[in-house]
Amino acid sequence: MLTLSKRCHIGTALYFESEAAANGAGANVLARAYSPFDTAQVDPLLSRGIRSQELGNHEQALAAFQKALEVARIQNGLFSESQVPIIESMISSEIELKRWEAVNKNYEYLEHLYGKIYTVNNPEFNLALQKISTWHINALDLNLDGQRVKHLREAHKIFKKRLQIARVTSAPDDPIFDYLNESIGLSERELYRYSGAESVIFQARSL
């Protein structure tokens, strides 16, 4: 289940030198004007965003995370693993703000990014996709954005991808096979129930 914690509020300034000096490590970096080509800013920006999150200022956190993401892409390439904790942090703030469309888009990007980072024979791929399938199931169960069928389709697709990965990375008696096969069957039945048309089963199996 999603945990939407309640936090307090602070101001919105990002780069005042006096404020940066009070924050310890990375203060000198943050005191400089932001530049996406200043690779030394990634960690301080990420830390600043996390501190803002902890204090409940998610708009400020997102501003810092977005800048950190821009720098990370320039420093490490468009599809680097260094982006993952930044995007996950952005998702946390978007959830707090109940911006479900932004959450969906960030999870879609994470899924795409995982596909670039990992190969099918890497068990980390399955663990990464588990985070995304969990989001879709939670969003479905709680009806967070009124898009139950969309989340069901996405979860079904990811379960099938995870099964493909498990066949390469897991022992034949691993309990993950029972879980994934059951989840795939259940999601197919639910797709049929939501649609009221047998054609949806065919579409689901072709994903």
Tab-separated table of C-alpha atoms in Angstrom:
chain	number	residue	atom	x	y	z
A	1	MET	CA	0.000	0.000	0.000
A	2	LEU	CA	1.130	3.538	-0.628
A	3	THR	CA	2.256	5.527	2.362
A	4	LEU	CA	1.467	9.189	1.957
A	5	SER	CA	3.229	10.779	4.900
A	6	LYS	CA	2.348	14.185	6.320
A	7	ARG	CA	5.133	16.726	6.703
A	8	CYS	CA	5.594	20.411	7.500
A	9	HIS	CA	6.515	23.339	5.253
A	10	ILE	CA	9.604	25.506	4.757
A	11	GLY	CA	10.592	28.346	2.409
A	12	THR	CA	11.281	27.931	-1.299
A	13	ALA	CA	14.688	29.563	-1.939
A	14	LEU	CA	17.243	27.183	-3.485
A	15	TYR	CA	20.612	28.819	-3.872
A	16	PHE	CA	21.199	31.614	-1.386
A	17	GLU	CA	24.752	31.337	-0.097
A	18	SER	CA	23.801	31.884	3.551
A	19	GLU	CA	21.236	29.076	3.311
A	20	ALA	CA	23.702	26.776	1.593
A	21	ALA	CA	26.310	27.431	4.261
A	22	ALA	CA	23.901	26.224	6.911
A	23	ASN	CA	23.482	22.888	5.170
A	24	GLY	CA	27.007	21.534	5.588
A	25	ALA	CA	28.408	19.279	2.838
A	26	GLY	CA	27.934	20.594	-0.664
A	27	ALA	CA	27.183	24.120	0.520
A	28	ASN	CA	29.869	25.713	-1.645
A	29	VAL	CA	28.588	23.893	-4.711
A	30	LEU	CA	24.981	24.933	-4.142
A	31	ALA	CA	26.057	28.506	-3.540
A	32	ARG	CA	27.186	28.684	-7.176
A	33	ALA	CA	24.699	29.495	-9.917
A	34	TYR	CA	23.069	26.370	-11.319
A	35	SER	CA	24.586	24.973	-14.496
A	36	PRO	CA	23.635	21.617	-16.050
A	37	PHE	CA	27.301	21.243	-17.040
A	38	ASP	CA	28.557	21.521	-13.447
A	39	THR	CA	28.793	17.812	-12.656
A	40	ALA	CA	29.760	18.490	-9.043
A	41	GLN	CA	26.193	19.648	-8.372
A	42	VAL	CA	24.427	16.277	-8.687
A	43	ASP	CA	24.907	14.976	-5.143
A	44	PRO	CA	24.355	18.332	-3.400
A	45	LEU	CA	21.183	18.928	-5.417
A	46	LEU	CA	19.903	15.451	-4.604
A	47	SER	CA	20.675	15.986	-0.920
A	48	ARG	CA	18.937	19.358	-0.993
A	49	GLY	CA	15.868	17.781	-2.538
A	50	ILE	CA	15.758	15.018	0.056
A	51	ARG	CA	16.023	17.545	2.890
A	52	SER	CA	13.183	19.534	1.356
A	53	GLN	CA	11.113	16.353	1.109
A	54	GLU	CA	11.695	15.559	4.759
A	55	LEU	CA	10.444	19.023	5.665
A	56	GLY	CA	7.391	18.683	3.441
A	57	ASN	CA	8.383	21.221	0.778
A	58	HIS	CA	7.826	19.050	-2.258
A	59	GLU	CA	7.768	21.835	-4.838
A	60	GLN	CA	11.271	22.853	-3.763
A	61	ALA	CA	12.328	19.216	-3.684
A	62	LEU	CA	11.108	18.649	-7.244
A	63	ALA	CA	12.969	21.731	-8.462
A	64	ALA	CA	16.201	20.373	-6.987
A	65	PHE	CA	15.604	16.840	-8.311
A	66	GLN	CA	14.882	18.136	-11.820
A	67	LYS	CA	18.161	20.018	-11.870
A	68	ALA	CA	20.023	16.990	-10.512
A	69	LEU	CA	18.468	14.880	-13.273
A	70	GLU	CA	19.597	17.316	-15.951
A	71	VAL	CA	23.161	17.254	-14.651
A	72	ALA	CA	23.163	13.443	-14.307
A	73	ARG	CA	22.067	13.022	-17.930
A	74	ILE	CA	24.856	15.264	-19.153
A	75	GLN	CA	27.430	13.663	-16.867
A	76	ASN	CA	26.524	9.983	-17.333
A	77	GLY	CA	24.412	9.779	-20.485
A	78	LEU	CA	20.701	9.636	-21.252
A	79	PHE	CA	20.201	6.119	-19.913
A	80	SER	CA	22.405	5.908	-16.835
A	81	GLU	CA	21.629	4.106	-13.593
A	82	SER	CA	22.489	7.297	-11.705
A	83	GLN	CA	19.090	8.666	-12.747
A	84	VAL	CA	17.124	5.979	-10.889
A	85	PRO	CA	17.330	7.362	-7.307
A	86	ILE	CA	16.582	10.860	-8.607
A	87	ILE	CA	13.445	9.749	-10.464
A	88	GLU	CA	12.326	7.640	-7.519
A	89	SER	CA	12.689	10.701	-5.299
A	90	MET	CA	10.647	12.747	-7.762
A	91	ILE	CA	7.940	10.086	-7.678
A	92	SER	CA	7.805	10.279	-3.882
A	93	SER	CA	7.161	14.022	-4.000
A	94	GLU	CA	4.608	13.736	-6.795
A	95	ILE	CA	2.742	11.129	-4.725
A	96	GLU	CA	2.697	13.496	-1.765
A	97	LEU	CA	1.265	16.181	-4.050
A	98	LYS	CA	-1.220	13.669	-5.509
A	99	ARG	CA	-0.131	14.430	-9.054
A	100	TRP	CA	-0.997	11.037	-10.429
A	101	GLU	CA	-0.359	11.866	-14.081
A	102	ALA	CA	3.202	12.925	-13.210
A	103	VAL	CA	3.658	9.766	-11.136
A	104	ASN	CA	2.514	7.628	-14.072
A	105	LYS	CA	4.844	9.407	-16.491
A	106	ASN	CA	7.813	8.983	-14.170
A	107	TYR	CA	7.096	5.286	-13.736
A	108	GLU	CA	6.796	4.928	-17.504
A	109	TYR	CA	10.198	6.563	-17.861
A	110	LEU	CA	11.646	4.319	-15.147
A	111	GLU	CA	10.379	1.247	-17.003
A	112	HIS	CA	12.017	2.503	-20.200
A	113	LEU	CA	15.228	3.311	-18.316
A	114	TYR	CA	15.368	-0.129	-16.696
A	115	GLY	CA	15.069	-1.675	-20.149
A	116	LYS	CA	18.162	0.275	-21.219
A	117	ILE	CA	20.162	-0.459	-18.072
A	118	TYR	CA	19.461	-4.173	-17.525
A	119	THR	CA	19.483	-7.283	-19.688
A	120	VAL	CA	16.949	-10.100	-19.372
A	121	ASN	CA	19.519	-12.326	-17.633
A	122	ASN	CA	20.060	-9.787	-14.835
A	123	PRO	CA	17.976	-10.563	-11.697
A	124	GLU	CA	18.128	-6.867	-10.776
A	125	PHE	CA	15.808	-6.256	-13.731
A	126	ASN	CA	13.061	-8.266	-12.056
A	127	LEU	CA	13.471	-6.409	-8.765
A	128	ALA	CA	13.340	-3.085	-10.588
A	129	LEU	CA	10.161	-3.979	-12.469
A	130	GLN	CA	8.598	-5.182	-9.222
A	131	LYS	CA	8.530	-1.556	-8.025
A	132	ILE	CA	6.541	-0.555	-11.097
A	133	SER	CA	4.060	-3.433	-10.954
A	134	THR	CA	3.512	-2.621	-7.272
A	135	TRP	CA	2.657	0.976	-8.196
A	136	HIS	CA	0.103	-0.123	-10.783
A	137	ILE	CA	-1.540	-2.582	-8.394
A	138	ASN	CA	-1.717	0.032	-5.644
A	139	ALA	CA	-3.120	2.629	-8.049
A	140	LEU	CA	-5.668	0.072	-9.224
A	141	ASP	CA	-6.710	-1.012	-5.736
A	142	LEU	CA	-7.035	2.554	-4.453
A	143	ASN	CA	-8.421	3.941	-7.735
A	144	LEU	CA	-6.105	6.908	-7.338
A	145	ASP	CA	-6.646	8.429	-10.763
A	146	GLY	CA	-9.759	6.730	-12.145
A	147	GLN	CA	-7.714	4.685	-14.649
A	148	ARG	CA	-8.193	1.177	-13.317
A	149	VAL	CA	-8.073	-0.593	-16.673
A	150	LYS	CA	-4.908	1.232	-17.716
A	151	HIS	CA	-3.142	0.206	-14.499
A	152	LEU	CA	-4.404	-3.340	-14.882
A	153	ARG	CA	-3.049	-3.546	-18.435
A	154	GLU	CA	0.311	-2.147	-17.349
A	155	ALA	CA	0.564	-4.519	-14.402
A	156	HIS	CA	-0.319	-7.465	-16.652
A	157	LYS	CA	2.352	-6.474	-19.165
A	158	ILE	CA	4.997	-6.136	-16.467
A	159	PHE	CA	4.062	-9.452	-14.838
A	160	LYS	CA	4.645	-11.145	-18.192
A	161	LYS	CA	7.997	-9.390	-18.593
A	162	ARG	CA	9.009	-10.416	-15.088
A	163	LEU	CA	8.084	-14.020	-15.875
A	164	GLN	CA	10.314	-13.883	-18.941
A	165	ILE	CA	13.196	-12.632	-16.784
A	166	ALA	CA	12.545	-15.201	-14.037
A	167	ARG	CA	12.782	-18.037	-16.538
A	168	VAL	CA	16.378	-16.980	-17.186
A	169	THR	CA	17.467	-15.889	-13.723
A	170	SER	CA	15.566	-18.058	-11.202
A	171	ALA	CA	15.652	-21.719	-10.181
A	172	PRO	CA	12.732	-23.807	-11.504
A	173	ASP	CA	11.304	-24.259	-8.003
A	174	ASP	CA	11.475	-20.578	-7.107
A	175	PRO	CA	8.131	-19.395	-5.613
A	176	ILE	CA	8.245	-16.388	-7.937
A	177	PHE	CA	6.837	-18.579	-10.728
A	178	ASP	CA	3.696	-19.390	-8.766
A	179	TYR	CA	3.239	-15.725	-7.881
A	180	LEU	CA	3.768	-14.416	-11.422
A	181	ASN	CA	1.643	-17.072	-13.114
A	182	GLU	CA	-1.158	-16.452	-10.640
A	183	SER	CA	-0.857	-12.693	-11.130
A	184	ILE	CA	-0.940	-13.030	-14.904
A	185	GLY	CA	-4.026	-15.241	-14.764
A	186	LEU	CA	-5.789	-12.953	-12.302
A	187	SER	CA	-5.020	-9.824	-14.318
A	188	GLU	CA	-6.338	-11.494	-17.485
A	189	ARG	CA	-9.578	-12.377	-15.740
A	190	GLU	CA	-9.892	-8.875	-14.330
A	191	LEU	CA	-9.284	-7.346	-17.756
A	192	TYR	CA	-12.092	-9.473	-19.092
A	193	ARG	CA	-14.363	-8.499	-16.213
A	194	TYR	CA	-13.686	-4.778	-16.644
A	195	SER	CA	-14.135	-4.861	-20.400
A	196	GLY	CA	-17.029	-7.290	-20.709
A	197	ALA	CA	-15.539	-8.459	-24.014
A	198	GLU	CA	-13.614	-11.639	-24.795
A	199	SER	CA	-11.381	-9.723	-27.211
A	200	VAL	CA	-9.536	-8.151	-24.282
A	201	ILE	CA	-8.135	-11.555	-23.302
A	202	PHE	CA	-6.640	-11.912	-26.760
A	203	GLN	CA	-5.150	-8.394	-26.555
A	204	ALA	CA	-3.706	-9.068	-23.098
A	205	ARG	CA	-2.019	-12.273	-24.254
A	206	SER	CA	-0.439	-10.456	-27.185
A	207	LEU	CA	1.237	-7.800	-24.989
